[in-house]
Tab-separated table of C-alpha atoms and ligand atoms in Angstrom:
chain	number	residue	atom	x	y	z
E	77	UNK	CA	18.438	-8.302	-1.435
E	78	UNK	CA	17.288	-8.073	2.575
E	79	UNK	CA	16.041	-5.809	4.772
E	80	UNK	CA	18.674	-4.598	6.665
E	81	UNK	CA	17.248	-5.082	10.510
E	82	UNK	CA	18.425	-2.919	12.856
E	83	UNK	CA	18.163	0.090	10.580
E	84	UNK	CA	14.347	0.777	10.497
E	85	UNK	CA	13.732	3.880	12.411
E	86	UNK	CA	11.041	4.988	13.615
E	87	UNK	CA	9.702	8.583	12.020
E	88	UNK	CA	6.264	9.392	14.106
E	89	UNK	CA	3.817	8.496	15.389
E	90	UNK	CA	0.587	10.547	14.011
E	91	UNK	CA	-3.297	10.317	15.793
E	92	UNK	CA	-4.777	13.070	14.370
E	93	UNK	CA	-6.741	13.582	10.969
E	94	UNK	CA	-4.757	16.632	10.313
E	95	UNK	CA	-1.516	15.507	10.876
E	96	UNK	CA	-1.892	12.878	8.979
E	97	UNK	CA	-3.541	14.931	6.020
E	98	UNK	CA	-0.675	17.009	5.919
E	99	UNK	CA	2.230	14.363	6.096
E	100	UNK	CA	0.234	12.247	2.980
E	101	UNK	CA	0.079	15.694	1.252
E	102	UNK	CA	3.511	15.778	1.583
E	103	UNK	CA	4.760	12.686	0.541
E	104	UNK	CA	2.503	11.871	-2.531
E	105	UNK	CA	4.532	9.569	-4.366
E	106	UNK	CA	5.376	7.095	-0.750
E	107	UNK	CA	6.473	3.958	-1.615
E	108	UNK	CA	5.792	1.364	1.054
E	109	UNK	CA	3.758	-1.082	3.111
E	110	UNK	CA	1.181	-1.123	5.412
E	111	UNK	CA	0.307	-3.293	8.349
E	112	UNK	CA	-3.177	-3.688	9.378
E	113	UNK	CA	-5.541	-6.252	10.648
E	114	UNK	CA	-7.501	-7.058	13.704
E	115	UNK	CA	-6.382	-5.518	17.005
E	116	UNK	CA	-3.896	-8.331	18.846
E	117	UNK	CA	-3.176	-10.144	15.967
E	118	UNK	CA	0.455	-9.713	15.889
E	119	UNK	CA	0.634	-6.239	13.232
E	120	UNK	CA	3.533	-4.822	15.590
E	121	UNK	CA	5.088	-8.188	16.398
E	122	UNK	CA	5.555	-9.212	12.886
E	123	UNK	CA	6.903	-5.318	12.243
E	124	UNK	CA	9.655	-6.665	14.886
E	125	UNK	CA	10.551	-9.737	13.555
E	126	UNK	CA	10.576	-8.541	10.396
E	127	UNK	CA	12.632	-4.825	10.339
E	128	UNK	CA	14.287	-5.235	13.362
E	129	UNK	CA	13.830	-6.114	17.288
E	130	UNK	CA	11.772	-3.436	19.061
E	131	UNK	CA	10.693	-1.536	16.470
E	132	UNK	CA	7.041	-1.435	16.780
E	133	UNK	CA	5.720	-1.472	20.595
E	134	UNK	CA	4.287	-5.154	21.326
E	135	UNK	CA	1.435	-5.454	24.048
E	136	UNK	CA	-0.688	-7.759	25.584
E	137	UNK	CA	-3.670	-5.229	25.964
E	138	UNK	CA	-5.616	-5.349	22.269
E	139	UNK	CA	-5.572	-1.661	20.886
E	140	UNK	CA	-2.305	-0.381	21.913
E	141	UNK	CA	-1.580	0.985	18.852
E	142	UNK	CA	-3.193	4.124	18.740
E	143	UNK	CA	-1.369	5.782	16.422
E	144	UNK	CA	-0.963	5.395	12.475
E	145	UNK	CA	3.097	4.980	13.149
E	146	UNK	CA	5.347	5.938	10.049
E	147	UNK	CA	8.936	3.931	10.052
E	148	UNK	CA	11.590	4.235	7.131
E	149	UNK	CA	12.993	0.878	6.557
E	150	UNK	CA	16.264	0.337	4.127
E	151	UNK	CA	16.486	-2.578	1.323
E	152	UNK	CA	20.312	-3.465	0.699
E	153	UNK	CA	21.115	-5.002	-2.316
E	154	UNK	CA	24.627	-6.933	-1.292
E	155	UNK	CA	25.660	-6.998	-4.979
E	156	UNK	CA	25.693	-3.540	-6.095
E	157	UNK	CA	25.930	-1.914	-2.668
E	158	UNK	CA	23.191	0.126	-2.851
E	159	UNK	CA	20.821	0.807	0.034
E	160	UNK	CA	17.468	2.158	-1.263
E	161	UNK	CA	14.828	3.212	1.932
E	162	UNK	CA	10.770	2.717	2.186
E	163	UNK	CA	7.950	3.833	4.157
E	164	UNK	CA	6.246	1.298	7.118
E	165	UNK	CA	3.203	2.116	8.306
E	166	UNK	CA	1.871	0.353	11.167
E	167	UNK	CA	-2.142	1.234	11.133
E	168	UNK	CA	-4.109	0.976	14.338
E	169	UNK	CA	-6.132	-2.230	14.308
E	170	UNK	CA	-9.933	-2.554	13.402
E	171	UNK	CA	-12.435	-4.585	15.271
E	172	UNK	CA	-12.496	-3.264	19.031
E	173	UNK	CA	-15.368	-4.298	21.020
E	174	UNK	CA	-14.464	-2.716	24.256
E	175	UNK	CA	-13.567	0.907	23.283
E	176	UNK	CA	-15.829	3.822	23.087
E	177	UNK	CA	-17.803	4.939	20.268
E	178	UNK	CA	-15.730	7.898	19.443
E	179	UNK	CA	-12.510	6.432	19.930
E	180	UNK	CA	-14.156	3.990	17.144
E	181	UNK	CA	-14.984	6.955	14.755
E	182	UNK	CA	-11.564	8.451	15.176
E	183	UNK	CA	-10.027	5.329	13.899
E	184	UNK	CA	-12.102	5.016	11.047
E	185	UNK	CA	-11.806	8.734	9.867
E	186	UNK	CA	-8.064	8.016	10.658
E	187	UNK	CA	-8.325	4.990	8.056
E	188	UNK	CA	-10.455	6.724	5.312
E	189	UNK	CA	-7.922	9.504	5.671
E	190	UNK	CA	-4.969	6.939	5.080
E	191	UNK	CA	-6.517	5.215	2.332
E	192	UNK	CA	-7.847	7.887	0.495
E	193	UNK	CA	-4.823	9.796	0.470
E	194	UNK	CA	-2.012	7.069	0.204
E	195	UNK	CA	-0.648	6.157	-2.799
E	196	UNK	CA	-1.130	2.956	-5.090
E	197	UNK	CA	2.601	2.264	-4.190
E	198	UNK	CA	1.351	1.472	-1.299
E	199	UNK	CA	1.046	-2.742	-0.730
E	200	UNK	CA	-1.363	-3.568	2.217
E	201	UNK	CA	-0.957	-6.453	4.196
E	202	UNK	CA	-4.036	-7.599	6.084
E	203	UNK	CA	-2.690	-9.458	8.902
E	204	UNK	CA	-5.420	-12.380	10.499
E	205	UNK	CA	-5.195	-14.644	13.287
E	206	UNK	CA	-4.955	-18.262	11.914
E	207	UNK	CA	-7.004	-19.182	14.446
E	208	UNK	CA	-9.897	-17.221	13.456
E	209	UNK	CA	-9.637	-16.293	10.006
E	210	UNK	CA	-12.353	-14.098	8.149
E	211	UNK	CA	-13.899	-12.433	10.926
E	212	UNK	CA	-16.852	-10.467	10.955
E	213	UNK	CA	-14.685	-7.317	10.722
E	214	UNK	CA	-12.139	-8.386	8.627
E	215	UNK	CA	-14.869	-9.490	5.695
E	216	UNK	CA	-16.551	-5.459	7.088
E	217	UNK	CA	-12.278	-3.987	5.999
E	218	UNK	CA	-11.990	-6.082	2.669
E	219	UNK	CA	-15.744	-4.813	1.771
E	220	UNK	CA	-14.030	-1.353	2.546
E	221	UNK	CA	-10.864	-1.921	1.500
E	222	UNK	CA	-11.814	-3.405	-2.434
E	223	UNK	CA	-12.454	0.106	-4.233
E	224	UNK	CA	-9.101	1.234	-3.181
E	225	UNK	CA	-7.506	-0.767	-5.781
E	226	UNK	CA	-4.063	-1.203	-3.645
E	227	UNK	CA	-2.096	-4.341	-4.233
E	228	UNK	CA	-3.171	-6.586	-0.963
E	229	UNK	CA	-1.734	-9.639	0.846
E	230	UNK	CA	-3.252	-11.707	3.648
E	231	UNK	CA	-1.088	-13.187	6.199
E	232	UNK	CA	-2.496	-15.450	8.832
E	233	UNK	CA	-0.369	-15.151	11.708
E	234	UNK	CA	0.115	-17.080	14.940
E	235	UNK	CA	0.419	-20.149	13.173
E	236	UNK	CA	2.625	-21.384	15.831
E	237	UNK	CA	-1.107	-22.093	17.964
E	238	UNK	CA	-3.051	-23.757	15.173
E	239	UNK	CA	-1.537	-27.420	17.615
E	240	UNK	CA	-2.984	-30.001	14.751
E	241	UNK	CA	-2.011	-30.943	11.493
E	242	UNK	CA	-5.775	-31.126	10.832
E	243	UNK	CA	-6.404	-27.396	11.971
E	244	UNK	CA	-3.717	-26.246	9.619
E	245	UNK	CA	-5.016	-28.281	6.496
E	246	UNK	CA	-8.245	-26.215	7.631
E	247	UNK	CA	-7.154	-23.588	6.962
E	248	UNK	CA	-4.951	-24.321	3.789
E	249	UNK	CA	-7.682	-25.508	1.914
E	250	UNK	CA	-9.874	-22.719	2.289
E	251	UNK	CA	-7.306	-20.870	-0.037
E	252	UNK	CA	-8.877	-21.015	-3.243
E	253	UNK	CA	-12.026	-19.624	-1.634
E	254	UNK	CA	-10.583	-16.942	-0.589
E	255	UNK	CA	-8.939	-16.196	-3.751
E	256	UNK	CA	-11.932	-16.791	-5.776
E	257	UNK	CA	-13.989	-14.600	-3.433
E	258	UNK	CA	-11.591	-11.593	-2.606
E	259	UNK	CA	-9.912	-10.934	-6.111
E	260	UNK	CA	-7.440	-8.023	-4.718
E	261	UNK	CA	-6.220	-10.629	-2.298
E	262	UNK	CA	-2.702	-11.501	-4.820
E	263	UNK	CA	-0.651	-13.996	-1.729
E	264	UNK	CA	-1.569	-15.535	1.092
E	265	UNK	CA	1.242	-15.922	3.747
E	266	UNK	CA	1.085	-18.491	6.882
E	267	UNK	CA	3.589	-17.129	9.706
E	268	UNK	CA	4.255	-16.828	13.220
E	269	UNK	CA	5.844	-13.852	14.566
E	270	UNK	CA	7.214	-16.055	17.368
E	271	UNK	CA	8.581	-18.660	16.026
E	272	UNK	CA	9.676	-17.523	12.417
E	273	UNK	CA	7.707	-19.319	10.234
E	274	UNK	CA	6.902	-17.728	6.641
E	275	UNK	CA	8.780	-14.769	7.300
E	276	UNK	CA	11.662	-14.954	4.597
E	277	UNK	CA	8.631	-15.453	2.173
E	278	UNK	CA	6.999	-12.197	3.498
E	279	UNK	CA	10.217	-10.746	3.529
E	280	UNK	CA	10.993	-11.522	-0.363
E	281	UNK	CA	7.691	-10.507	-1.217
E	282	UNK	CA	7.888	-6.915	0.458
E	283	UNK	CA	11.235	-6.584	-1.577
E	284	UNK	CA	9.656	-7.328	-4.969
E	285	UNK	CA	7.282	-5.093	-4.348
E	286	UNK	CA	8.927	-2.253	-3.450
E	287	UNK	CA	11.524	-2.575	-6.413
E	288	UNK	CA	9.196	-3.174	-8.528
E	289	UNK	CA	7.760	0.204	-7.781
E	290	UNK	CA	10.958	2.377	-7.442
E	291	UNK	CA	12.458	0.700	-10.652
E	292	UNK	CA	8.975	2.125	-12.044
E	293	UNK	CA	10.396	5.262	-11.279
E	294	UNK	CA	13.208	5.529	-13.177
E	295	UNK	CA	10.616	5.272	-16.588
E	296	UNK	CA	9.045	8.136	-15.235
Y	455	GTP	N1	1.966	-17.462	19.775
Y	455	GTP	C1	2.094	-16.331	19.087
Y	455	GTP	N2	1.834	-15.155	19.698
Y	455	GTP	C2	1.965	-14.018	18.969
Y	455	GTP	C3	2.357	-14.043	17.599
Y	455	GTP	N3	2.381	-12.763	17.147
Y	455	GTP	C4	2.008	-11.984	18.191
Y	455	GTP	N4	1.767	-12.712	19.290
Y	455	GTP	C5	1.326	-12.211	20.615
Y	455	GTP	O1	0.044	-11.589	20.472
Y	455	GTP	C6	-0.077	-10.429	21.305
Y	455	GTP	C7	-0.423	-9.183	20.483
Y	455	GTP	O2	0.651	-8.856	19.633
Y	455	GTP	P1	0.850	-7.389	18.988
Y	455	GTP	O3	1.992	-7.544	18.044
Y	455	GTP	O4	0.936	-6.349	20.035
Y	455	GTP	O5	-0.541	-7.237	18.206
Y	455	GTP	P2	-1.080	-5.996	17.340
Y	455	GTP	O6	-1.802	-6.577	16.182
Y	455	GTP	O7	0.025	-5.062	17.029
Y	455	GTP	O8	-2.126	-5.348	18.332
Y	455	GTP	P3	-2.714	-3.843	18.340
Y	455	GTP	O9	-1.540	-2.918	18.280
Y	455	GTP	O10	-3.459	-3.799	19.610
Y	455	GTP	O11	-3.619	-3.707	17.165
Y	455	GTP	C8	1.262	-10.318	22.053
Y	455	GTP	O12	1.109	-10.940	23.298
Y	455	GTP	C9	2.228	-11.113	21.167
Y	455	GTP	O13	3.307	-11.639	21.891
Y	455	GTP	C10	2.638	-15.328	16.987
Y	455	GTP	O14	2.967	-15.472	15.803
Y	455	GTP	N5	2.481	-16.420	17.786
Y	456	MG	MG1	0.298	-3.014	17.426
């Protein structure tokens, strides 16, 4: 099975609490993922290299993403010819320093809005710069993030900059820690956006995951 890139599309792109109330309400049994992480870690370039060139908007400004943006993305299963389609969500990124106060707030009520209303079918992945992983404000969103009880993976991208086998060991050995201290962390992915690396991993993973959830369905 693959994603078939090229075929995400892009649904909207929602920045208010209402809007986004309503389109939740709506959909109560989604079945997707979610990006999120630390603004300018690479959420919306790993949505691109991913689903598809030029599906998310890529910047070099942190914050750009403003909006919680909804894709649909199609899983094709080559064998039985079946195409089956999932919800993307690409959730603006936590940890500005340089924005206002209120544009802070509005984020967060955007997030408690997602999360409370968002379904367990929902898998988050918590994207981290290898560089600098376990920031301040990423161990402030796992605190946040734990009662939610939503099926989570951690991928540290930008691996690509991490120039020593030494820094990469690093951070490879501080795996168990991180399992032992984060429990609802299930995988822990190393990629770059840029130059590839881990992605058919994260790919496969997304797959199982959905499947798993829409073959759920069928018990129903
Ligand atoms: N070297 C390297 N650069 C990357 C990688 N992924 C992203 N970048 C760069 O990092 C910058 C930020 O990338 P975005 O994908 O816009 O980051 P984001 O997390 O979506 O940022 P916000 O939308 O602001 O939260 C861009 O200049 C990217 O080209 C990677 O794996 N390796
Ligand atoms: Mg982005």
């Amino acid at each position: 099975m693959n994603i078939q890139k090229g075929k995400t599309e892009f649904l909207m792109g929602i920045d208010t609490i209402e809007q986004l109330q309503t389109w939740l309400n709506e959909h109560s049994f989604i079945n997707g993922i979610a990006f999120i992480g630390r603004s300018n870690v690479g959420k919306s370039s790993l949505i691109n290299s991913l689903f598809g060139k030029s599906t998310a908007r890529v910047s070099k400004t942190p914050g750009r993403t403003r909006q919680v943006n909804i894709f649909s993305f199609n899983v094709e299963n080559r064998e039985t010819k079946t195409v089956e389609s999932f919800y993307l969500f690409d959730v603006p990124g936590y940890g500005h320093a340089d924005v206002s106060k209120e544009m802070a707030q509005n984020w967060q009520k955007l997030l408690d809005t997602f999360f409370q209303l968002c379904s367990e079918k929902i898998l988050l992945l918590n994207i981290q710069d290898a560089r600098h992983p376990l920031q301040d404000s990423d161990l402030v969103f796992h605190d946040y993030i734990k009662s939610f009880d939503l099926e989570t993976y951690v991928l540290f991208n930008k691996v690509d900059k991490l120039k020593t086998q030494s820094d990469r060991s690093k951070l490879r050995n501080r795996m168990p820690e991180i399992y032992q201290k984060f429990k609802w962390i299930k995988q822990i992915h190393f990629t770059s956006a840029e130059k590839g690396d881990g992605l058919p991993a994260v790919e496969l993973a997304i797959i199982n995951f959905v499947k798993r959830n829409s073959d759920m369905k069928g018990f129903l």
